[in-house]
Short mmCIF file of C-alpha atoms in Angstrom, two decimals:
data_model
loop_
_atom_site.label_atom_id
_atom_site.label_comp_id
_atom_site.label_asym_id
_atom_site.label_seq_id
_atom_site.Cartn_x
_atom_site.Cartn_y
_atom_site.Cartn_z
CA MET A 1 133.27 -146.77 -46.07
CA THR A 2 135.37 -146.54 -43.93
CA THR A 3 135.93 -145.20 -40.29
CA PRO A 4 138.82 -145.33 -37.39
CA THR A 5 137.20 -147.23 -34.28
CA SER A 6 139.18 -147.94 -30.90
CA THR A 7 143.20 -149.15 -31.33
CA VAL A 8 143.97 -152.40 -30.51
CA SER A 9 147.25 -153.61 -29.00
CA THR A 10 147.92 -157.03 -29.74
CA LEU A 11 149.71 -157.86 -33.10
CA LEU A 12 150.41 -161.13 -34.22
CA PRO A 13 153.65 -162.04 -36.46
CA PRO A 14 152.84 -163.82 -39.91
CA LEU A 15 151.56 -167.75 -39.45
CA ARG A 16 153.73 -170.14 -40.66
CA ILE A 17 152.18 -173.08 -41.77
CA GLY A 18 155.29 -176.11 -42.98
CA PRO A 19 157.23 -173.69 -45.44
CA HIS A 20 154.20 -171.34 -46.24
CA THR A 21 154.50 -168.05 -44.89
CA ILE A 22 150.76 -166.30 -44.17
CA ASP A 23 151.40 -162.61 -43.89
CA THR A 24 147.85 -162.31 -42.11
CA PRO A 25 146.61 -164.86 -39.35
CA VAL A 26 143.51 -165.22 -40.62
CA VAL A 27 142.07 -168.10 -42.16
CA LEU A 28 139.00 -168.59 -44.00
CA ALA A 29 136.87 -171.96 -42.52
CA PRO A 30 135.93 -173.90 -45.26
CA MET A 31 132.07 -173.79 -45.20
CA ALA A 32 130.04 -176.74 -46.94
CA GLY A 33 127.92 -174.55 -49.93
CA VAL A 34 130.03 -171.41 -49.07
CA THR A 35 133.89 -171.22 -49.96
CA ASN A 36 134.03 -172.36 -53.29
CA LYS A 37 136.69 -170.39 -55.42
CA ALA A 38 133.60 -167.58 -56.44
CA PHE A 39 133.36 -166.72 -52.44
CA ARG A 40 137.68 -167.49 -51.82
CA THR A 41 138.36 -164.82 -54.67
CA LEU A 42 136.38 -161.58 -53.08
CA CYS A 43 137.45 -162.90 -49.32
CA ARG A 44 141.52 -162.88 -50.68
CA GLU A 45 140.22 -159.32 -52.45
CA HIS A 46 139.78 -158.18 -48.59
CA GLY A 47 143.04 -159.45 -47.29
CA ALA A 48 142.26 -163.25 -46.08
CA GLY A 49 145.18 -164.56 -44.99
CA LEU A 50 144.70 -168.23 -45.71
CA TYR A 51 141.37 -169.10 -47.55
CA VAL A 52 140.65 -173.00 -47.35
CA ALA A 53 138.14 -175.05 -49.78
CA GLU A 54 135.21 -176.29 -49.28
CA MET A 55 135.57 -180.18 -47.76
CA VAL A 56 135.71 -183.01 -49.70
CA THR A 57 136.02 -186.49 -49.07
CA SER A 58 139.03 -188.51 -49.55
CA ARG A 59 136.91 -191.57 -51.38
CA ALA A 60 135.43 -188.92 -53.76
CA LEU A 61 139.11 -187.51 -54.40
CA VAL A 62 140.27 -191.09 -55.05
CA GLU A 63 137.94 -191.38 -57.46
CA ARG A 64 138.25 -188.30 -59.36
CA HIS A 65 134.37 -188.12 -59.00
CA PRO A 66 134.07 -184.06 -61.41
CA ALA A 67 132.37 -182.09 -58.68
CA THR A 68 135.00 -183.42 -55.90
CA LEU A 69 137.61 -181.94 -58.97
CA ARG A 70 135.62 -178.99 -59.39
CA ILE A 71 135.83 -177.84 -55.45
CA VAL A 72 139.88 -178.22 -55.44
CA THR A 73 140.59 -175.83 -58.14
CA PHE A 74 141.25 -172.32 -57.76
CA ASP A 75 142.53 -169.08 -58.55
CA GLU A 76 145.18 -168.31 -59.64
CA GLY A 77 145.74 -165.32 -56.74
CA GLU A 78 145.45 -168.69 -54.42
CA SER A 79 148.73 -169.00 -52.55
CA PRO A 80 149.12 -171.24 -51.09
CA ARG A 81 146.40 -173.37 -52.52
CA SER A 82 144.43 -174.96 -49.62
CA ALA A 83 142.54 -178.21 -49.50
CA GLN A 84 140.17 -179.67 -47.23
CA VAL A 85 139.66 -183.53 -46.89
CA TYR A 86 137.64 -185.55 -44.66
CA GLY A 87 137.86 -189.18 -44.28
CA VAL A 88 137.77 -192.79 -42.09
CA ASP A 89 140.29 -195.09 -43.57
CA PRO A 90 144.05 -193.94 -43.06
CA ALA A 91 144.86 -195.86 -46.38
CA THR A 92 142.00 -193.39 -48.33
CA VAL A 93 142.99 -190.26 -46.90
CA ALA A 94 146.65 -190.75 -47.15
CA GLY A 95 145.82 -191.88 -50.92
CA ALA A 96 143.69 -188.58 -51.30
CA VAL A 97 146.54 -186.56 -50.20
CA ARG A 98 149.08 -188.18 -51.71
CA ILE A 99 147.10 -187.45 -55.40
CA LEU A 100 146.60 -183.50 -54.05
CA ALA A 101 149.99 -183.21 -53.34
CA ALA A 102 151.45 -185.64 -56.00
CA GLU A 103 149.97 -184.15 -58.95
CA GLY A 104 150.46 -180.08 -57.58
CA LEU A 105 146.39 -179.88 -56.77
CA ALA A 106 147.30 -177.99 -53.58
CA ASP A 107 150.16 -176.45 -51.56
CA HIS A 108 148.64 -177.17 -48.22
CA VAL A 109 146.32 -180.30 -47.18
CA ASP A 110 143.61 -179.84 -43.79
CA LEU A 111 142.46 -182.51 -42.71
CA ASN A 112 138.65 -182.47 -40.72
CA PHE A 113 138.15 -184.11 -37.47
CA GLY A 114 135.50 -180.80 -36.74
CA CYS A 115 132.46 -182.21 -38.76
CA PRO A 116 128.67 -182.58 -36.18
CA VAL A 117 126.49 -183.41 -38.96
CA PRO A 118 124.59 -186.43 -38.11
CA LYS A 119 124.96 -188.34 -41.22
CA VAL A 120 128.89 -188.56 -40.62
CA THR A 121 128.92 -188.37 -36.91
CA LYS A 122 126.94 -191.59 -36.47
CA ARG A 123 129.19 -193.48 -38.69
CA GLY A 124 132.12 -192.81 -36.43
CA GLY A 125 133.06 -189.65 -38.71
CA GLY A 126 133.88 -186.20 -38.16
CA GLY A 127 133.63 -184.63 -35.06
CA ALA A 128 133.55 -188.22 -33.26
CA LEU A 129 136.41 -189.60 -34.81
CA PRO A 130 139.21 -188.39 -32.29
CA TRP A 131 137.45 -190.37 -30.19
CA LYS A 132 139.10 -193.71 -31.81
CA ARG A 133 142.89 -192.91 -30.55
CA GLU A 134 144.52 -195.05 -32.51
CA LEU A 135 142.37 -194.25 -35.82
CA PHE A 136 142.86 -190.99 -35.58
CA THR A 137 147.11 -191.29 -35.27
CA ARG A 138 146.56 -193.65 -37.86
CA ILE A 139 144.93 -191.12 -40.18
CA VAL A 140 146.90 -188.14 -39.66
CA ALA A 141 150.73 -190.06 -39.45
CA GLY A 142 149.66 -191.39 -42.65
CA ALA A 143 148.68 -188.17 -44.51
CA VAL A 144 151.51 -186.33 -43.12
CA GLU A 145 153.93 -189.18 -44.76
CA ALA A 146 152.07 -188.68 -48.09
CA GLY A 147 152.54 -184.91 -48.39
CA GLY A 148 155.47 -185.02 -46.59
CA ALA A 149 156.87 -186.60 -49.58
CA TYR A 150 156.07 -183.83 -51.99
CA GLY A 151 156.86 -180.69 -49.61
CA VAL A 152 153.04 -180.41 -48.86
CA PRO A 153 152.19 -180.23 -44.92
CA VAL A 154 149.45 -181.06 -43.11
CA THR A 155 147.23 -179.65 -41.32
CA VAL A 156 144.33 -180.61 -38.14
CA LYS A 157 140.82 -179.37 -37.95
CA THR A 158 138.94 -180.25 -34.74
CA ARG A 159 136.36 -179.76 -32.05
CA LYS A 160 136.60 -179.84 -27.95
CA GLY A 161 135.35 -183.30 -27.98
CA ILE A 162 131.46 -185.79 -28.25
CA ASP A 163 130.28 -183.25 -25.29
CA ASP A 164 131.50 -182.17 -21.81
CA ASP A 165 132.04 -185.86 -20.46
CA HIS A 166 133.46 -187.04 -23.84
CA LEU A 167 136.65 -184.22 -24.63
CA THR A 168 139.17 -185.57 -26.85
CA TYR A 169 140.93 -182.37 -28.10
CA LEU A 170 144.19 -182.49 -25.87
CA ASP A 171 144.65 -186.00 -26.81
CA ALA A 172 144.08 -184.32 -30.40
CA GLY A 173 146.34 -182.10 -30.23
CA ARG A 174 149.53 -184.16 -28.62
CA ILE A 175 148.95 -186.94 -31.15
CA ALA A 176 149.15 -184.40 -34.34
CA GLU A 177 151.99 -182.11 -32.29
CA ARG A 178 153.94 -185.81 -32.50
CA GLU A 179 153.17 -187.02 -35.72
CA GLY A 180 154.01 -184.32 -37.68
CA ALA A 181 151.30 -182.12 -38.24
CA ALA A 182 151.77 -178.09 -39.22
CA ALA A 183 149.11 -176.99 -37.52
CA ILE A 184 145.76 -177.53 -35.38
CA ALA A 185 142.63 -175.51 -35.02
CA LEU A 186 140.10 -175.73 -32.73
CA HIS A 187 136.56 -174.85 -33.11
CA ALA A 188 136.13 -174.45 -28.88
CA ARG A 189 132.66 -175.80 -29.63
CA THR A 190 131.53 -180.20 -28.95
CA VAL A 191 129.84 -182.07 -31.75
CA GLU A 192 126.45 -181.84 -29.06
CA GLN A 193 126.69 -178.14 -29.37
CA HIS A 194 126.62 -177.84 -33.39
CA TYR A 195 127.14 -174.07 -33.38
CA SER A 196 125.22 -173.06 -30.78
CA GLY A 197 125.96 -171.23 -27.66
CA THR A 198 128.73 -169.45 -27.10
CA ALA A 199 132.78 -170.84 -27.86
CA ASP A 200 134.92 -171.61 -24.86
CA TRP A 201 137.73 -170.16 -25.73
CA ALA A 202 139.59 -171.17 -22.45
CA ALA A 203 139.69 -174.56 -24.03
CA ILE A 204 141.55 -172.76 -26.75
CA ALA A 205 144.03 -171.55 -24.43
CA THR A 206 144.30 -174.52 -22.62
CA LEU A 207 145.71 -177.13 -26.05
CA LYS A 208 148.10 -174.19 -26.55
CA GLU A 209 149.67 -174.66 -22.99
CA THR A 210 149.29 -178.03 -24.24
CA VAL A 211 150.42 -177.81 -27.83
CA ARG A 212 153.91 -175.84 -27.90
CA THR A 213 156.17 -176.64 -31.36
CA ILE A 214 153.20 -175.96 -33.86
CA PRO A 215 150.32 -173.20 -34.23
CA VAL A 216 147.58 -173.33 -32.49
CA LEU A 217 144.94 -171.59 -34.17
CA GLY A 218 141.56 -170.87 -32.85
CA ASN A 219 137.58 -171.12 -33.87
CA GLY A 220 134.52 -169.79 -32.71
CA ASP A 221 132.16 -166.23 -32.46
CA ILE A 222 134.53 -164.34 -33.97
CA TRP A 223 132.03 -161.42 -35.33
CA SER A 224 135.27 -158.91 -35.87
CA ALA A 225 137.92 -157.24 -36.03
CA GLU A 226 138.18 -156.57 -31.90
CA ASP A 227 137.20 -160.20 -31.69
CA ALA A 228 139.69 -161.80 -32.68
CA VAL A 229 141.98 -159.56 -30.86
CA ARG A 230 140.21 -160.29 -27.44
CA MET A 231 140.32 -163.95 -28.66
CA VAL A 232 143.99 -163.65 -29.16
CA GLN A 233 144.50 -161.95 -26.12
CA VAL A 234 142.87 -164.24 -23.71
CA THR A 235 143.94 -167.76 -25.42
CA GLY A 236 147.20 -167.24 -26.79
CA ALA A 237 146.69 -168.84 -30.37
CA ASP A 238 149.02 -168.13 -33.18
CA GLY A 239 146.24 -167.51 -35.38
CA VAL A 240 142.34 -167.54 -35.64
CA VAL A 241 140.19 -168.67 -38.28
CA VAL A 242 136.92 -167.33 -39.23
CA GLY A 243 133.86 -168.87 -40.34
CA ARG A 244 130.67 -167.67 -40.23
CA GLY A 245 131.02 -164.46 -39.22
CA CYS A 246 132.22 -163.70 -43.12
CA GLN A 247 128.98 -164.86 -44.48
CA GLY A 248 127.41 -161.64 -46.28
CA ARG A 249 130.94 -159.63 -44.65
CA PRO A 250 134.07 -160.65 -46.78
CA TRP A 251 135.50 -157.59 -45.65
CA LEU A 252 135.43 -158.52 -42.28
CA PHE A 253 139.08 -159.62 -43.58
CA ALA A 254 140.06 -156.08 -44.15
CA ASP A 255 139.18 -155.41 -40.72
CA LEU A 256 141.34 -158.26 -39.34
CA ALA A 257 144.68 -157.77 -40.89
CA ALA A 258 143.97 -154.30 -40.43
CA ALA A 259 143.88 -155.04 -36.26
CA PHE A 260 146.47 -157.57 -36.64
CA ALA A 261 148.83 -154.65 -38.68
CA GLY A 262 147.87 -152.00 -35.94
CA SER A 263 145.97 -150.20 -37.33
CA ASP A 264 141.78 -149.27 -36.35
CA VAL A 265 140.79 -148.29 -39.66
CA ARG A 266 137.75 -150.62 -40.13
CA LEU A 267 135.65 -151.28 -42.78
CA ARG A 268 131.32 -149.98 -42.87
CA PRO A 269 130.16 -150.27 -46.21
CA GLY A 270 126.90 -148.27 -47.09
CA LEU A 271 124.85 -150.42 -48.88
CA ARG A 272 125.82 -148.88 -52.60
CA GLU A 273 129.09 -151.03 -51.20
CA VAL A 274 127.48 -154.24 -50.90
CA ALA A 275 125.35 -153.63 -53.55
CA ASP A 276 128.44 -153.84 -55.34
CA THR A 277 130.04 -156.46 -53.49
CA ILE A 278 127.10 -158.65 -54.60
CA TYR A 279 127.59 -157.98 -58.19
CA ARG A 280 131.08 -158.44 -57.66
CA HIS A 281 130.13 -161.76 -55.89
CA GLY A 282 127.49 -162.66 -58.58
CA GLU A 283 130.30 -162.45 -61.53
CA LEU A 284 132.89 -164.45 -59.84
CA GLN A 285 130.37 -167.85 -59.79
CA VAL A 286 128.81 -167.54 -63.04
CA GLU A 287 132.97 -167.78 -64.32
CA TYR A 288 133.16 -170.42 -61.23
CA TRP A 289 130.26 -172.51 -62.60
CA GLU A 290 130.49 -171.50 -66.37
CA ASP A 291 126.70 -171.27 -66.12
CA GLU A 292 124.76 -168.05 -65.56
CA GLY A 293 121.54 -169.76 -63.76
CA LYS A 294 123.34 -171.98 -62.06
CA GLY A 295 126.20 -169.51 -60.26
CA MET A 296 122.54 -167.19 -59.80
CA ARG A 297 121.02 -169.95 -57.72
CA ASP A 298 124.40 -170.00 -56.04
CA LEU A 299 124.11 -167.10 -55.22
CA ARG A 300 120.78 -166.62 -53.97
CA LYS A 301 121.17 -167.69 -50.12
CA HIS A 302 124.34 -165.60 -49.36
CA MET A 303 121.34 -162.90 -50.26
CA ALA A 304 119.69 -162.53 -46.43
CA TRP A 305 123.79 -162.04 -45.24
CA TYR A 306 124.80 -159.22 -46.79
CA LEU A 307 121.68 -157.38 -46.80
CA LYS A 308 121.62 -157.72 -42.58
CA GLY A 309 120.73 -154.70 -41.21
CA TYR A 310 119.96 -152.45 -44.03
CA ALA A 311 116.56 -151.41 -44.41
CA VAL A 312 115.72 -153.50 -47.17
CA GLY A 313 111.66 -154.65 -47.61
CA GLY A 314 110.32 -158.20 -47.60
CA GLU A 315 109.54 -157.79 -51.61
CA ALA A 316 113.02 -156.47 -52.78
CA ARG A 317 114.78 -159.28 -50.81
CA ALA A 318 112.34 -161.72 -52.05
CA SER A 319 112.90 -160.45 -55.59
CA LEU A 320 116.57 -161.32 -55.18
CA ALA A 321 116.52 -164.45 -53.51
CA LEU A 322 115.52 -165.31 -57.09
CA VAL A 323 117.53 -164.31 -60.04
CA SER A 324 118.59 -166.20 -62.52
CA THR A 325 120.45 -163.14 -64.63
CA LEU A 326 123.69 -161.12 -63.86
CA ALA A 327 120.89 -158.39 -65.64
CA GLU A 328 118.23 -159.08 -63.43
CA LEU A 329 121.02 -158.69 -60.36
CA ARG A 330 122.31 -155.50 -61.27
CA GLU A 331 118.37 -154.16 -62.16
CA ARG A 332 117.24 -155.96 -59.00
CA LEU A 333 120.11 -153.89 -57.11
CA ASP A 334 119.83 -150.62 -58.48
CA ALA A 335 116.35 -150.48 -57.73
CA LEU A 336 117.21 -150.16 -53.73
CA ASP A 337 117.74 -147.29 -51.63
CA LEU A 338 121.85 -147.48 -52.44
CA ASP A 339 122.52 -144.50 -50.54
CA GLN A 340 121.82 -146.23 -47.09
CA PRO A 341 124.96 -145.77 -45.04
CA TYR A 342 126.29 -148.04 -42.67
CA PRO A 343 123.89 -149.60 -40.15
CA GLY A 344 125.72 -150.74 -37.12
CA GLU A 345 125.05 -153.11 -35.44
CA GLY A 346 122.33 -153.96 -37.45
CA ALA A 347 125.01 -155.65 -39.65
CA GLU A 348 127.08 -157.25 -37.55
CA GLY A 349 126.95 -159.96 -34.82
CA PRO A 350 126.05 -163.93 -35.63
CA ARG A 351 124.62 -165.17 -39.03
CA GLY A 352 124.47 -168.70 -40.25
CA ARG A 353 123.91 -171.41 -38.25
CA SER A 354 123.52 -172.00 -34.98
CA GLY A 355 120.24 -173.47 -33.55
CA THR A 356 120.37 -175.65 -30.26
CA PRO A 357 122.16 -178.59 -28.45
CA LYS A 358 120.85 -181.98 -30.14
CA THR A 359 122.37 -185.39 -29.32
CA ALA A 360 125.76 -187.02 -30.89
CA HIS A 361 124.59 -189.11 -33.53
CA LEU A 362 127.53 -191.91 -32.94
CA PRO A 363 127.36 -195.92 -33.52
CA TYR A 364 125.81 -197.89 -30.81
CA GLY A 365 128.26 -198.21 -28.63
CA TRP A 366 131.15 -195.93 -29.80
CA LEU A 367 131.13 -194.23 -26.31
CA ASP A 368 132.70 -197.67 -24.64
CA SER A 369 135.63 -197.91 -25.43
CA ARG A 370 138.35 -195.81 -27.39
CA GLU A 371 138.99 -199.00 -29.18
CA LEU A 372 137.90 -200.32 -32.52
CA THR A 373 135.81 -203.01 -31.98
CA PRO A 374 135.09 -205.16 -35.53
CA ALA A 375 131.83 -203.91 -35.88
CA HIS A 376 132.60 -200.36 -35.49
CA ARG A 377 135.45 -201.05 -38.36
CA GLN A 378 132.25 -201.68 -40.45
CA GLN A 379 130.70 -198.90 -39.67
CA LEU A 380 133.23 -197.04 -41.06
CA VAL A 381 133.88 -198.30 -43.85
CA GLU A 382 129.91 -197.28 -44.53
CA ALA A 383 131.20 -193.45 -43.44
CA GLU A 384 133.54 -193.34 -46.50
CA LEU A 385 130.37 -191.60 -48.42
CA SER A 386 131.85 -190.62 -51.76
CA VAL A 387 130.73 -187.27 -51.72
CA SER A 388 131.78 -183.91 -51.33
CA GLY A 389 131.57 -180.27 -49.81
CA GLY A 390 129.42 -181.25 -46.63
#
């Protein structure tokens, strides 16, 4: 399963997030419907350093919705336990962070200011919010204070801005640093780009030059260990955040950990090893959901990612995407030609969401000023959605 590749030369020291030392400066990004406890456990077993749970909304957490509380449950081996919170109201966000910290539900909280989804940005949330500097400042400051009272560090994740003419990331970095955030991560795309095109690693380098006293983490287009090393070389980032690149490839974290430890060993699993990983993922899903049918339904979306590049016919792929029990899963996996070796480039590269650029959906008049109007304040109240995991 392991073969040597070219030796890497750039190494990073352990990442520090407040009082926590992360041995491997590699962060698993929160992804809706993907990074539940089952998948995080897989990534931890393969070497991820910090693994952030799916995003929860501050309002849903304050209201203690059962589905939200399930999202912020962690495996015994997860340390530090990391939760991501989204919100647009400073008091509600601070309240959510206070619950996580005071009740010992998490050891680290990340604030999401990078979501490009129209239902969020059209009300001024997610990646649209840093445009309003005062509001962004109040949310970060309140969250840092709420977490700090219990020794829980707060970090910030953002995008470059709304579009190339309305960039916000440097202001966001300065504010986060000034208000006591423990780190800032930059997804080097704009809201308008969504997940299309190429991440602008030069922006990560500029942010690193601007923010000097807290770690700067780079996110975007890390599909291999070599990508991660190259990002660090190009940008000077203190760590990397991996999202879509690990979908169906939790072993990517073993490659990343090896690269940053100076090793040239990489994991190149044949289909038999992939099938074993899929089954392990299925077991973890059932354990997490406490329901075999629900666990299997949640696993189905991962199948195409796991099988990318392998010679698995359409009928077999379709049957695996319909499994309803662990017994069915084992039977259908065993029916594959499991002696296939790693298919090389066919199993690598981009995966998950990509698409094309999309005009950013924003509240009417949002870009006219960096200050909030009364109308925009009302829209932000409506943006406090009582749903999580988006």
